[in-house]
PDB file of C-alpha atoms in Angstrom:
ATOM      1  CA  GLY A 107      18.553   9.675  15.599  1.00  0.00           C
ATOM      2  CA  ALA A 108      15.590   8.610  13.527  1.00  0.00           C
ATOM      3  CA  GLY A 109      17.412   6.295  11.158  1.00  0.00           C
ATOM      4  CA  VAL A 110      19.161   2.936  11.309  1.00  0.00           C
ATOM      5  CA  SER A 111      22.536   3.320  12.977  1.00  0.00           C
ATOM      6  CA  GLN A 112      25.482   0.992  12.421  1.00  0.00           C
ATOM      7  CA  SER A 113      28.828   0.890  14.164  1.00  0.00           C
ATOM      8  CA  PRO A 114      31.664   0.954  13.570  1.00  0.00           C
ATOM      9  CA  ARG A 115      31.587   2.670  10.171  1.00  0.00           C
ATOM     10  CA  TYR A 116      34.936   1.149   9.272  1.00  0.00           C
ATOM     11  CA  LYS A 117      36.703  -1.900  10.646  1.00  0.00           C
ATOM     12  CA  VAL A 118      40.102  -3.269   9.702  1.00  0.00           C
ATOM     13  CA  ALA A 119      40.733  -6.773  10.985  1.00  0.00           C
ATOM     14  CA  LYS A 120      43.718  -9.045  10.690  1.00  0.00           C
ATOM     15  CA  ARG A 121      42.970 -12.393   9.119  1.00  0.00           C
ATOM     16  CA  GLY A 122      41.865 -14.794  11.826  1.00  0.00           C
ATOM     17  CA  GLN A 123      40.525 -12.070  14.119  1.00  0.00           C
ATOM     18  CA  ASP A 124      36.925 -12.063  15.348  1.00  0.00           C
ATOM     19  CA  VAL A 125      34.752  -8.999  14.695  1.00  0.00           C
ATOM     20  CA  ALA A 126      31.376  -7.775  15.930  1.00  0.00           C
ATOM     21  CA  LEU A 127      29.226  -5.345  13.970  1.00  0.00           C
ATOM     22  CA  ARG A 128      26.356  -3.526  15.630  1.00  0.00           C
ATOM     23  CA  CYS A 129      23.003  -2.369  14.286  1.00  0.00           C
ATOM     24  CA  ASP A 130      20.481  -0.095  16.013  1.00  0.00           C
ATOM     25  CA  PRO A 131      17.243  -0.289  14.021  1.00  0.00           C
ATOM     26  CA  ILE A 132      14.528   2.330  13.886  1.00  0.00           C
ATOM     27  CA  SER A 133      12.576   2.243  17.129  1.00  0.00           C
ATOM     28  CA  GLY A 134       9.518   0.036  16.869  1.00  0.00           C
ATOM     29  CA  HIS A 135      10.606  -1.760  13.720  1.00  0.00           C
ATOM     30  CA  VAL A 136       9.924  -5.435  14.133  1.00  0.00           C
ATOM     31  CA  SER A 137      11.881  -6.750  11.173  1.00  0.00           C
ATOM     32  CA  LEU A 138      15.657  -6.515  10.928  1.00  0.00           C
ATOM     33  CA  PHE A 139      17.841  -7.694   8.055  1.00  0.00           C
ATOM     34  CA  TRP A 140      21.562  -8.053   7.457  1.00  0.00           C
ATOM     35  CA  TYR A 141      23.018  -7.834   3.950  1.00  0.00           C
ATOM     36  CA  GLN A 142      26.546  -8.141   2.583  1.00  0.00           C
ATOM     37  CA  GLN A 143      27.626  -5.903  -0.283  1.00  0.00           C
ATOM     38  CA  ALA A 144      30.791  -6.611  -2.223  1.00  0.00           C
ATOM     39  CA  LEU A 145      32.381  -3.776  -4.158  1.00  0.00           C
ATOM     40  CA  GLY A 146      30.476  -3.004  -7.341  1.00  0.00           C
ATOM     41  CA  GLN A 147      27.637  -5.397  -6.580  1.00  0.00           C
ATOM     42  CA  GLY A 148      24.182  -5.274  -5.097  1.00  0.00           C
ATOM     43  CA  PRO A 149      23.546  -6.220  -1.481  1.00  0.00           C
ATOM     44  CA  GLU A 150      23.056  -9.930  -0.785  1.00  0.00           C
ATOM     45  CA  PHE A 151      20.796 -11.222   1.959  1.00  0.00           C
ATOM     46  CA  LEU A 152      22.432 -12.772   5.016  1.00  0.00           C
ATOM     47  CA  THR A 153      19.800 -13.156   7.719  1.00  0.00           C
ATOM     48  CA  TYR A 154      16.435 -11.888   8.996  1.00  0.00           C
ATOM     49  CA  PHE A 155      14.915 -11.339  12.442  1.00  0.00           C
ATOM     50  CA  GLN A 156      11.358 -10.736  13.489  1.00  0.00           C
ATOM     51  CA  ASN A 157      11.654  -9.305  16.976  1.00  0.00           C
ATOM     52  CA  GLU A 158      14.211 -11.559  18.707  1.00  0.00           C
ATOM     53  CA  ALA A 159      13.504 -14.592  16.535  1.00  0.00           C
ATOM     54  CA  GLN A 160      15.936 -15.360  13.737  1.00  0.00           C
ATOM     55  CA  LEU A 161      13.539 -16.616  11.080  1.00  0.00           C
ATOM     56  CA  ASP A 162      15.913 -16.970   8.156  1.00  0.00           C
ATOM     57  CA  LYS A 163      19.676 -17.397   8.165  1.00  0.00           C
ATOM     58  CA  SER A 164      19.933 -19.026   4.777  1.00  0.00           C
ATOM     59  CA  GLY A 165      22.252 -16.341   3.438  1.00  0.00           C
ATOM     60  CA  LEU A 166      24.997 -16.685   6.031  1.00  0.00           C
ATOM     61  CA  PRO A 167      28.007 -17.882   4.001  1.00  0.00           C
ATOM     62  CA  SER A 168      29.532 -20.151   6.639  1.00  0.00           C
ATOM     63  CA  ASP A 169      29.302 -21.176  10.266  1.00  0.00           C
ATOM     64  CA  ARG A 170      31.829 -18.445  11.047  1.00  0.00           C
ATOM     65  CA  PHE A 171      28.965 -15.962  10.685  1.00  0.00           C
ATOM     66  CA  PHE A 172      26.570 -15.559  13.577  1.00  0.00           C
ATOM     67  CA  ALA A 173      23.865 -12.964  14.251  1.00  0.00           C
ATOM     68  CA  GLU A 174      21.749 -12.237  17.295  1.00  0.00           C
ATOM     69  CA  ARG A 175      19.032  -9.861  18.441  1.00  0.00           C
ATOM     70  CA  PRO A 176      18.425 -10.929  22.029  1.00  0.00           C
ATOM     71  CA  GLU A 177      15.919  -8.258  23.075  1.00  0.00           C
ATOM     72  CA  GLY A 178      14.289  -7.656  19.743  1.00  0.00           C
ATOM     73  CA  SER A 179      16.000  -4.323  19.170  1.00  0.00           C
ATOM     74  CA  VAL A 180      19.773  -3.996  18.714  1.00  0.00           C
ATOM     75  CA  SER A 181      21.404  -6.688  16.606  1.00  0.00           C
ATOM     76  CA  THR A 182      25.003  -7.866  16.357  1.00  0.00           C
ATOM     77  CA  LEU A 183      26.598  -9.666  13.430  1.00  0.00           C
ATOM     78  CA  LYS A 184      29.664 -11.591  14.501  1.00  0.00           C
ATOM     79  CA  ILE A 185      32.267 -13.024  12.177  1.00  0.00           C
ATOM     80  CA  GLN A 186      34.768 -15.442  13.638  1.00  0.00           C
ATOM     81  CA  ARG A 187      38.238 -16.098  12.262  1.00  0.00           C
ATOM     82  CA  THR A 188      37.842 -13.490   9.527  1.00  0.00           C
ATOM     83  CA  GLN A 189      39.187 -14.240   6.065  1.00  0.00           C
ATOM     84  CA  GLN A 190      40.008 -11.931   3.169  1.00  0.00           C
ATOM     85  CA  GLU A 191      36.858 -12.905   1.291  1.00  0.00           C
ATOM     86  CA  ASP A 192      34.821 -11.490   4.195  1.00  0.00           C
ATOM     87  CA  SER A 193      35.896  -7.979   3.158  1.00  0.00           C
ATOM     88  CA  ALA A 194      32.717  -6.139   2.185  1.00  0.00           C
ATOM     89  CA  VAL A 195      30.203  -3.587   3.385  1.00  0.00           C
ATOM     90  CA  TYR A 196      27.747  -5.064   5.863  1.00  0.00           C
ATOM     91  CA  LEU A 197      24.365  -3.371   5.737  1.00  0.00           C
ATOM     92  CA  CYS A 198      21.579  -3.524   8.271  1.00  0.00           C
ATOM     93  CA  ALA A 199      17.974  -2.669   7.426  1.00  0.00           C
ATOM     94  CA  SER A 200      14.771  -2.517   9.423  1.00  0.00           C
ATOM     95  CA  SER A 201      11.096  -2.319   8.540  1.00  0.00           C
ATOM     96  CA  ARG A 202       7.671  -2.291  10.144  1.00  0.00           C
ATOM     97  CA  THR A 203       5.633  -5.474  10.349  1.00  0.00           C
ATOM     98  CA  GLY A 204       4.567  -6.389   6.834  1.00  0.00           C
ATOM     99  CA  GLY A 205       6.206  -3.302   5.443  1.00  0.00           C
ATOM    100  CA  THR A 206       7.865  -3.418   2.073  1.00  0.00           C
ATOM    101  CA  GLU A 207       9.964  -0.314   2.667  1.00  0.00           C
ATOM    102  CA  ALA A 208      13.200  -1.294   4.334  1.00  0.00           C
ATOM    103  CA  PHE A 209      15.335   1.469   5.809  1.00  0.00           C
ATOM    104  CA  PHE A 210      19.065   0.878   5.534  1.00  0.00           C
ATOM    105  CA  GLY A 211      21.906   2.044   7.711  1.00  0.00           C
ATOM    106  CA  GLN A 212      25.116   3.455   6.242  1.00  0.00           C
ATOM    107  CA  GLY A 213      26.849   0.120   6.638  1.00  0.00           C
ATOM    108  CA  THR A 214      30.097  -1.090   8.159  1.00  0.00           C
ATOM    109  CA  ARG A 215      32.977  -1.428   5.752  1.00  0.00           C
ATOM    110  CA  LEU A 216      35.049  -4.434   6.842  1.00  0.00           C
ATOM    111  CA  THR A 217      38.534  -4.867   5.444  1.00  0.00           C
ATOM    112  CA  VAL A 218      40.407  -8.034   6.318  1.00  0.00           C
ATOM    113  CA  VAL A 219      44.170  -7.780   5.859  1.00  0.00           C
TER     114      VAL A 219
ATOM    115  CA  GLY B 206      35.150   7.765  -0.483  1.00  0.00           C
ATOM    116  CA  GLU B 207      35.061   4.568  -2.491  1.00  0.00           C
ATOM    117  CA  SER B 208      32.528   4.347  -5.279  1.00  0.00           C
ATOM    118  CA  VAL B 209      29.799   1.766  -4.999  1.00  0.00           C
ATOM    119  CA  GLY B 210      29.636   1.327  -8.725  1.00  0.00           C
ATOM    120  CA  LEU B 211      33.197   0.718  -9.893  1.00  0.00           C
ATOM    121  CA  HIS B 212      32.288  -1.944 -12.448  1.00  0.00           C
ATOM    122  CA  LEU B 213      28.634  -1.234 -13.055  1.00  0.00           C
ATOM    123  CA  PRO B 214      27.005  -0.187 -16.308  1.00  0.00           C
ATOM    124  CA  THR B 215      26.863   3.587 -16.474  1.00  0.00           C
ATOM    125  CA  LEU B 216      24.187   5.888 -17.816  1.00  0.00           C
ATOM    126  CA  SER B 217      25.343   9.416 -18.559  1.00  0.00           C
ATOM    127  CA  VAL B 218      22.552  11.940 -18.840  1.00  0.00           C
ATOM    128  CA  GLN B 219      22.407  15.685 -19.306  1.00  0.00           C
ATOM    129  CA  GLU B 220      20.892  17.675 -16.468  1.00  0.00           C
ATOM    130  CA  GLY B 221      17.249  18.304 -17.215  1.00  0.00           C
ATOM    131  CA  ASP B 222      16.840  15.294 -19.493  1.00  0.00           C
ATOM    132  CA  ASN B 223      14.853  12.207 -18.578  1.00  0.00           C
ATOM    133  CA  SER B 224      16.614   9.024 -17.469  1.00  0.00           C
ATOM    134  CA  ILE B 225      15.492   5.456 -17.974  1.00  0.00           C
ATOM    135  CA  ILE B 226      17.077   2.638 -15.994  1.00  0.00           C
ATOM    136  CA  ASN B 227      16.256  -0.961 -16.826  1.00  0.00           C
ATOM    137  CA  CYS B 228      16.291  -4.169 -14.840  1.00  0.00           C
ATOM    138  CA  ALA B 229      15.529  -7.797 -15.615  1.00  0.00           C
ATOM    139  CA  TYR B 230      14.199  -9.933 -12.776  1.00  0.00           C
ATOM    140  CA  SER B 231      13.986 -13.670 -12.374  1.00  0.00           C
ATOM    141  CA  ASN B 232      11.332 -14.614  -9.832  1.00  0.00           C
ATOM    142  CA  SER B 233       7.757 -14.532 -11.111  1.00  0.00           C
ATOM    143  CA  ALA B 234       6.496 -15.167  -7.567  1.00  0.00           C
ATOM    144  CA  SER B 235       7.771 -11.858  -6.194  1.00  0.00           C
ATOM    145  CA  ASP B 236       5.092  -9.700  -4.575  1.00  0.00           C
ATOM    146  CA  TYR B 237       6.741  -6.322  -4.951  1.00  0.00           C
ATOM    147  CA  PHE B 238       9.476  -4.801  -7.048  1.00  0.00           C
ATOM    148  CA  ILE B 239      11.411  -1.938  -5.586  1.00  0.00           C
ATOM    149  CA  TRP B 240      13.933   0.622  -6.759  1.00  0.00           C
ATOM    150  CA  TYR B 241      16.708   1.769  -4.450  1.00  0.00           C
ATOM    151  CA  LYS B 242      19.191   4.604  -4.856  1.00  0.00           C
ATOM    152  CA  GLN B 243      22.652   4.284  -3.333  1.00  0.00           C
ATOM    153  CA  GLU B 244      25.068   7.163  -3.060  1.00  0.00           C
ATOM    154  CA  SER B 245      28.739   6.593  -2.390  1.00  0.00           C
ATOM    155  CA  GLY B 246      29.405   5.675   1.235  1.00  0.00           C
ATOM    156  CA  LYS B 247      25.721   5.360   2.095  1.00  0.00           C
ATOM    157  CA  GLY B 248      23.175   2.601   2.398  1.00  0.00           C
ATOM    158  CA  PRO B 249      20.473   2.045  -0.217  1.00  0.00           C
ATOM    159  CA  GLN B 250      17.560   4.485  -0.058  1.00  0.00           C
ATOM    160  CA  PHE B 251      14.016   3.474  -1.022  1.00  0.00           C
ATOM    161  CA  ILE B 252      12.693   5.324  -4.062  1.00  0.00           C
ATOM    162  CA  ILE B 253       9.478   3.630  -5.143  1.00  0.00           C
ATOM    163  CA  ASP B 254       7.866   0.212  -5.238  1.00  0.00           C
ATOM    164  CA  ILE B 255       5.263  -1.473  -7.391  1.00  0.00           C
ATOM    165  CA  ARG B 256       3.017  -4.381  -6.535  1.00  0.00           C
ATOM    166  CA  SER B 257       3.237  -7.346  -8.858  1.00  0.00           C
ATOM    167  CA  ASN B 258      -0.379  -6.941 -10.022  1.00  0.00           C
ATOM    168  CA  MET B 259       0.269  -3.429 -11.315  1.00  0.00           C
ATOM    169  CA  ASP B 260       2.077  -2.307 -14.445  1.00  0.00           C
ATOM    170  CA  LYS B 261       2.754   1.350 -13.660  1.00  0.00           C
ATOM    171  CA  ARG B 262       3.192   3.521 -10.636  1.00  0.00           C
ATOM    172  CA  GLN B 263       4.138   7.178 -10.420  1.00  0.00           C
ATOM    173  CA  GLY B 264       5.869   9.089  -7.689  1.00  0.00           C
ATOM    174  CA  GLN B 265       7.471  12.469  -7.463  1.00  0.00           C
ATOM    175  CA  ARG B 266       9.556  12.796 -10.666  1.00  0.00           C
ATOM    176  CA  VAL B 267       9.785   8.986 -10.901  1.00  0.00           C
ATOM    177  CA  THR B 268       7.737   6.357 -12.697  1.00  0.00           C
ATOM    178  CA  VAL B 269       8.176   2.614 -12.440  1.00  0.00           C
ATOM    179  CA  LEU B 270       6.962   0.294 -15.187  1.00  0.00           C
ATOM    180  CA  LEU B 271       6.557  -3.448 -14.765  1.00  0.00           C
ATOM    181  CA  ASN B 272       6.298  -5.853 -17.693  1.00  0.00           C
ATOM    182  CA  LYS B 273       5.635  -9.289 -16.308  1.00  0.00           C
ATOM    183  CA  THR B 274       5.527 -10.904 -19.743  1.00  0.00           C
ATOM    184  CA  VAL B 275       9.234 -10.335 -20.284  1.00  0.00           C
ATOM    185  CA  LYS B 276      10.152  -9.954 -16.585  1.00  0.00           C
ATOM    186  CA  HIS B 277      11.335  -6.407 -17.038  1.00  0.00           C
ATOM    187  CA  LEU B 278      11.270  -3.439 -14.699  1.00  0.00           C
ATOM    188  CA  SER B 279      12.209   0.139 -15.492  1.00  0.00           C
ATOM    189  CA  LEU B 280      12.626   3.376 -13.576  1.00  0.00           C
ATOM    190  CA  GLN B 281      12.078   6.668 -15.309  1.00  0.00           C
ATOM    191  CA  ILE B 282      13.411   9.838 -13.707  1.00  0.00           C
ATOM    192  CA  ALA B 283      12.020  13.079 -15.094  1.00  0.00           C
ATOM    193  CA  ALA B 284      14.142  16.207 -15.366  1.00  0.00           C
ATOM    194  CA  THR B 285      17.259  14.543 -13.971  1.00  0.00           C
ATOM    195  CA  GLN B 286      19.154  16.651 -11.451  1.00  0.00           C
ATOM    196  CA  PRO B 287      22.772  16.485 -10.207  1.00  0.00           C
ATOM    197  CA  GLY B 288      21.484  15.029  -6.944  1.00  0.00           C
ATOM    198  CA  ASP B 289      20.201  12.036  -8.882  1.00  0.00           C
ATOM    199  CA  SER B 290      23.769  10.882  -9.542  1.00  0.00           C
ATOM    200  CA  ALA B 291      24.062   7.542  -7.756  1.00  0.00           C
ATOM    201  CA  VAL B 292      23.870   3.789  -8.292  1.00  0.00           C
ATOM    202  CA  TYR B 293      20.356   2.450  -8.762  1.00  0.00           C
ATOM    203  CA  PHE B 294      19.339  -1.097  -7.862  1.00  0.00           C
ATOM    204  CA  CYS B 295      16.143  -2.951  -8.517  1.00  0.00           C
ATOM    205  CA  ALA B 296      15.049  -5.479  -5.921  1.00  0.00           C
ATOM    206  CA  GLU B 297      12.411  -8.184  -5.562  1.00  0.00           C
ATOM    207  CA  ASN B 298      10.421  -8.771  -2.404  1.00  0.00           C
ATOM    208  CA  MET B 299       8.465 -11.832  -1.353  1.00  0.00           C
ATOM    209  CA  ALA B 300       6.179 -11.558   1.647  1.00  0.00           C
ATOM    210  CA  ALA B 301       6.374 -15.325   2.129  1.00  0.00           C
ATOM    211  CA  ALA B 302      10.116 -14.946   2.566  1.00  0.00           C
ATOM    212  CA  GLY B 303       9.759 -12.364   5.302  1.00  0.00           C
ATOM    213  CA  ASN B 304      10.067  -9.454   2.907  1.00  0.00           C
ATOM    214  CA  LYS B 305      13.761 -10.100   2.363  1.00  0.00           C
ATOM    215  CA  LEU B 306      15.094  -8.360  -0.709  1.00  0.00           C
ATOM    216  CA  THR B 307      16.835  -9.915  -3.693  1.00  0.00           C
ATOM    217  CA  PHE B 308      18.808  -7.222  -5.471  1.00  0.00           C
ATOM    218  CA  GLY B 309      19.612  -7.121  -9.157  1.00  0.00           C
ATOM    219  CA  GLY B 310      22.698  -5.645 -10.735  1.00  0.00           C
ATOM    220  CA  GLY B 311      22.995  -1.904 -10.368  1.00  0.00           C
ATOM    221  CA  THR B 312      23.279   0.940 -12.841  1.00  0.00           C
ATOM    222  CA  ARG B 313      25.357   4.016 -12.165  1.00  0.00           C
ATOM    223  CA  VAL B 314      23.761   7.266 -13.260  1.00  0.00           C
ATOM    224  CA  LEU B 315      26.032  10.249 -13.913  1.00  0.00           C
ATOM    225  CA  VAL B 316      24.319  13.590 -14.411  1.00  0.00           C
ATOM    226  CA  LYS B 317      26.278  16.063 -16.479  1.00  0.00           C
ATOM    227  CA  PRO B 318      25.718  19.758 -15.727  1.00  0.00           C
TER     228      PRO B 318
END
């Protein structure tokens, strides 16, 4: 497809379980972003990659959150020992170098029970 | 599916009327201001952006106004259609920060037929 693809669309995890969320950006897009969106709120920045380099991870809420983009394309957001407050929609976005228009995927809705 | 805007301010508008959505921003150093549209169960979709040195920009059926004196941004939608029903977010972008987005609070727009 031509857009940003995220999988899975929905994930239910038991508290304490580890999860991995995948993002396939638009081909050729250098920049990749992860955002967290709580219900009824705007997305909040988590982390940013330029190619395979993670240039900003200031938004990651704790050391349980880890993101990687080893080959500069697909990215994975991993959350270890999930807690209820991690329940949210996790959005991935990609953009061209220097581009202001970020293209978002549909998100992964994570529910921790 | 679940609504994105359960607790957001709501603007109800009659089909065919014009809509105006307002946003206050905080960072005077932002390079761009952007409006996104988010439908239920989907990621945010870029509508229009405006560079910080401009005060007005027009697109197809949309106009964005920027008032830097009072740090205010607005989105005007002409001849609102049922497909315009969604949650609208303003966002700030700083090139120096890798073009990461800082989202404001959203507004839900409901178009009445």
